[in-house]
Amino acid sequence: MTSLKAPAGNKIKLTQIPNFIDGSYTPALSNQTFETVNPATGEAHGLVAHGTAGDIDLAAEAANRAYETGPWAHLSYAERARVVSKIGDLILVNRERLALAETTDTGKPINESYDGDILRSAQNFHFFSQFASTFAEEAYSAGENERHIAVREPVGVCGLITPWNLPLYLATWKIAPCLMMGNSIVLKPAEWTPYTAYLLAEIVREAGLPDGVFNVVNGFGAGGAGEALTRHPLVRSISFTGETSTGKAIMAAASGSLKKVSFELGGKGANIIFADADLSEAIPTALRAAFRNQGQICLAGSRLFVERAIYDQVVEKLVGLVKKIKVGDPLSKETEMGALVSAEHMEKVLSYIEIGRAEGELHCGGERLEALGAGNFLSPAVFTGLPIGSRFLQEEIFGPALPILPFDSEEEAIAMANNSPYGLSASIWTSDINRVHRLSKKIKAGMIWVNTWFARDLRTPFGGQKSSGIGREGGRYSLEFFSEAKTISYRYKG
Ligand code: NAP
């Protein structure tokens, strides 16, 4: 990576971030804009089209036209794959620009944007462009001279609604399989992080995607463009990643027109370390699992449970490592933790830190780092002594604040892991393979890591149980969601 620079001079030139409808960048119908703010400086860096229901109408109509009349829905997998993999190629060509945009919008360290989010975004297109051609249709032979085949067809217009923590990464995780199955898209990015979706639109056009197949409408969620998308009669499915409470609102709104829904929601991952674990791996991974992306990851190991025999040792080592985390300018390659996404979100995290101080013992961090300027910088915090029923352990904080609790038995570890409304992910650290099987059977979570964290194979199902979601993404699970099954039964003359 060559050096990445923020705009020079004192005056920041505001980037115009319009909507993208029917192959063209367009202002909002109202001509209104809102500012998008750099979380590391507190300064506006962009003016975003304030799309509302009327803009969603235009985008949904364009998407529907493209679906009904355009070639995209009728192309072969190979023909679609040429465009979809080209989008992946162009993301790599534009990697620096996209990484800089993502860091400016989210406050995450530039290394994480460049080596994590943007690479994975390209991979999402490359992976699905290949994988979709392996998606098998079914055929059954029943009675004599009778055959039943189940084919997969596009759903039509799909609404994609995405969060701010991994903006391009999670949007492309939906866009790539959705395109491969021949659908048209209306994307509503999170209001705090619209920048990379805007740049992606240019890439998609350059890759040769027909006009109207991919549309982006910026704006707000409840009462705004997001909600209008979930109610729109031309939109046949909603794929949503975000908070559990938003998922519930979307489910209610989408029920009016009976849309298909797929929800990837909140998490409160249990990270369980047994005394027989390899601590040289478990402790640094626990650090990453809790604090990567400023702790703003649905899959974070945000509750650390440690077997009592090694509890004091783990707390001491981990606190030592947390104190060394370099918090600062997200554009510096040395920075390990950047700024939280917004002042509003930082206040929410600070309110949980107050709960932690009142109910437990704070070992380090938990302070607003004002010396770093007007950005949303917090020092990473570690707490012990909190009760399992505390809001600190039950609710999703989505920030750099980790509680550690001891346990005395396997049964207690399972009970603590399951003592949560969420069921997205968990990690188990042990060298006992029998224990691995016992725990992974009993822990209620969609994904379980053993002696690792965040490992992914894009073919496997990704998603949560309980309040963490409905449905699964990844591999054939994404392709199934973004397609309709149709059974054709026929008799032939023998
Ligand atoms: P959020 O507040 O639920 O917002 C997500 C998206 O939904 C945004 O685009 C938002 O628009 C929009 N929205 C809000 N209310 C809406 C409504 N009533 N109708 C339609 N759209 C609406 O979530 P967030 O704060 O951006 O993201 C953090 C959450 O995402 C955390 O809970 C995290 O665990 C979860 N997450 C889950 C996964 C997973 O795979 N399970 C991955 C990443 C994040 P505005 O931005 O304008 O509000």
PDB file of C-alpha atoms and ligand atoms in Angstrom, residues 161-165 170 188-191 219-222 226-227 230 240-243 246 249-250 264-267 298 396 398 424 462, ligand 1:
ATOM      1  CA  ILE A 161     -30.395  -2.750   4.086  1.00  0.00           C
ATOM      2  CA  THR A 162     -26.949  -2.599   5.671  1.00  0.00           C
ATOM      3  CA  PRO A 163     -25.267  -1.349   8.871  1.00  0.00           C
ATOM      4  CA  TRP A 164     -22.324   0.983   9.492  1.00  0.00           C
ATOM      5  CA  ASN A 165     -19.793  -1.300  11.141  1.00  0.00           C
ATOM      6  CA  LEU A 170     -21.552  -6.505   4.388  1.00  0.00           C
ATOM      7  CA  LYS A 188     -30.081   1.469   1.486  1.00  0.00           C
ATOM      8  CA  PRO A 189     -26.722   1.946   3.227  1.00  0.00           C
ATOM      9  CA  ALA A 190     -26.466   3.108   6.853  1.00  0.00           C
ATOM     10  CA  GLU A 191     -26.825   6.883   7.128  1.00  0.00           C
ATOM     11  CA  GLY A 219     -31.353   8.373   3.687  1.00  0.00           C
ATOM     12  CA  PHE A 220     -32.627   7.384   7.086  1.00  0.00           C
ATOM     13  CA  GLY A 221     -34.127   4.187   8.450  1.00  0.00           C
ATOM     14  CA  ALA A 222     -37.335   4.458  10.487  1.00  0.00           C
ATOM     15  CA  GLY A 226     -35.202   2.381   4.766  1.00  0.00           C
ATOM     16  CA  GLU A 227     -38.755   1.948   5.965  1.00  0.00           C
ATOM     17  CA  THR A 230     -39.482  -2.433   3.442  1.00  0.00           C
ATOM     18  CA  PHE A 240     -31.207  -6.875   6.409  1.00  0.00           C
ATOM     19  CA  THR A 241     -28.177  -6.689   8.681  1.00  0.00           C
ATOM     20  CA  GLY A 242     -28.431  -4.532  11.770  1.00  0.00           C
ATOM     21  CA  GLU A 243     -29.900  -4.325  15.245  1.00  0.00           C
ATOM     22  CA  THR A 246     -34.715  -2.846  13.727  1.00  0.00           C
ATOM     23  CA  ALA A 249     -39.681  -3.249  12.939  1.00  0.00           C
ATOM     24  CA  ILE A 250     -38.769  -4.416   9.431  1.00  0.00           C
ATOM     25  CA  GLU A 264     -28.521 -10.900  10.437  1.00  0.00           C
ATOM     26  CA  LEU A 265     -28.935  -9.221  13.814  1.00  0.00           C
ATOM     27  CA  GLY A 266     -27.072  -8.435  17.008  1.00  0.00           C
ATOM     28  CA  GLY A 267     -24.708 -10.644  18.976  1.00  0.00           C
ATOM     29  CA  CYS A 298     -21.542  -8.561  15.700  1.00  0.00           C
ATOM     30  CA  GLU A 396     -25.105  -5.481  23.000  1.00  0.00           C
ATOM     31  CA  PHE A 398     -20.952  -2.748  20.427  1.00  0.00           C
ATOM     32  CA  LEU A 424     -24.887 -15.557  17.007  1.00  0.00           C
ATOM     33  CA  PHE A 462     -23.566 -17.720   8.504  1.00  0.00           C
TER      34      PHE A 462
HETATM   35  P1  NAP B   1     -29.416  -0.508  12.687  1.00  0.00           P
HETATM   36  O1  NAP B   1     -29.568   0.729  13.498  1.00  0.00           O
HETATM   37  O2  NAP B   1     -30.403  -1.587  12.855  1.00  0.00           O
HETATM   38  O3  NAP B   1     -29.352  -0.011  11.179  1.00  0.00           O
HETATM   39  C1  NAP B   1     -29.067  -0.895  10.113  1.00  0.00           C
HETATM   40  C2  NAP B   1     -29.689  -0.355   8.847  1.00  0.00           C
HETATM   41  O4  NAP B   1     -31.108  -0.374   8.962  1.00  0.00           O
HETATM   42  C3  NAP B   1     -29.317   1.093   8.545  1.00  0.00           C
HETATM   43  O5  NAP B   1     -29.204   1.248   7.145  1.00  0.00           O
HETATM   44  C4  NAP B   1     -30.508   1.840   9.097  1.00  0.00           C
HETATM   45  O6  NAP B   1     -30.673   3.132   8.567  1.00  0.00           O
HETATM   46  C5  NAP B   1     -31.626   0.927   8.676  1.00  0.00           C
HETATM   47  N1  NAP B   1     -32.867   1.092   9.444  1.00  0.00           N
HETATM   48  C6  NAP B   1     -33.023   1.535  10.705  1.00  0.00           C
HETATM   49  N2  NAP B   1     -34.333   1.494  11.050  1.00  0.00           N
HETATM   50  C7  NAP B   1     -35.019   1.028   9.977  1.00  0.00           C
HETATM   51  C8  NAP B   1     -36.390   0.771   9.712  1.00  0.00           C
HETATM   52  N3  NAP B   1     -37.341   0.958  10.635  1.00  0.00           N
HETATM   53  N4  NAP B   1     -36.723   0.291   8.493  1.00  0.00           N
HETATM   54  C9  NAP B   1     -35.779   0.060   7.549  1.00  0.00           C
HETATM   55  N5  NAP B   1     -34.453   0.305   7.743  1.00  0.00           N
HETATM   56  C10 NAP B   1     -34.082   0.767   8.954  1.00  0.00           C
HETATM   57  O7  NAP B   1     -27.985  -1.174  12.925  1.00  0.00           O
HETATM   58  P2  NAP B   1     -26.592  -0.437  12.987  1.00  0.00           P
HETATM   59  O8  NAP B   1     -26.527   0.349  14.255  1.00  0.00           O
HETATM   60  O9  NAP B   1     -26.357   0.238  11.687  1.00  0.00           O
HETATM   61  O10 NAP B   1     -25.579  -1.663  13.052  1.00  0.00           O
HETATM   62  C11 NAP B   1     -25.175  -2.276  14.238  1.00  0.00           C
HETATM   63  C12 NAP B   1     -25.987  -3.537  14.486  1.00  0.00           C
HETATM   64  O11 NAP B   1     -25.829  -4.428  13.384  1.00  0.00           O
HETATM   65  C13 NAP B   1     -25.516  -4.321  15.691  1.00  0.00           C
HETATM   66  O12 NAP B   1     -26.640  -4.782  16.389  1.00  0.00           O
HETATM   67  C14 NAP B   1     -24.753  -5.487  15.097  1.00  0.00           C
HETATM   68  O13 NAP B   1     -24.659  -6.635  15.903  1.00  0.00           O
HETATM   69  C15 NAP B   1     -25.554  -5.741  13.873  1.00  0.00           C
HETATM   70  N6  NAP B   1     -24.762  -6.489  12.909  1.00  0.00           N
HETATM   71  C16 NAP B   1     -25.077  -7.799  12.706  1.00  0.00           C
HETATM   72  C17 NAP B   1     -24.322  -8.563  11.825  1.00  0.00           C
HETATM   73  C18 NAP B   1     -24.642 -10.006  11.563  1.00  0.00           C
HETATM   74  O14 NAP B   1     -24.151 -10.530  10.571  1.00  0.00           O
HETATM   75  N7  NAP B   1     -25.432 -10.659  12.388  1.00  0.00           N
HETATM   76  C19 NAP B   1     -23.240  -7.974  11.147  1.00  0.00           C
HETATM   77  C20 NAP B   1     -22.954  -6.630  11.396  1.00  0.00           C
HETATM   78  C21 NAP B   1     -23.732  -5.887  12.270  1.00  0.00           C
HETATM   79  P3  NAP B   1     -30.021   4.365   9.386  1.00  0.00           P
HETATM   80  O15 NAP B   1     -28.559   4.155   9.324  1.00  0.00           O
HETATM   81  O16 NAP B   1     -30.467   5.546   8.639  1.00  0.00           O
HETATM   82  O17 NAP B   1     -30.576   4.289  10.773  1.00  0.00           O
END
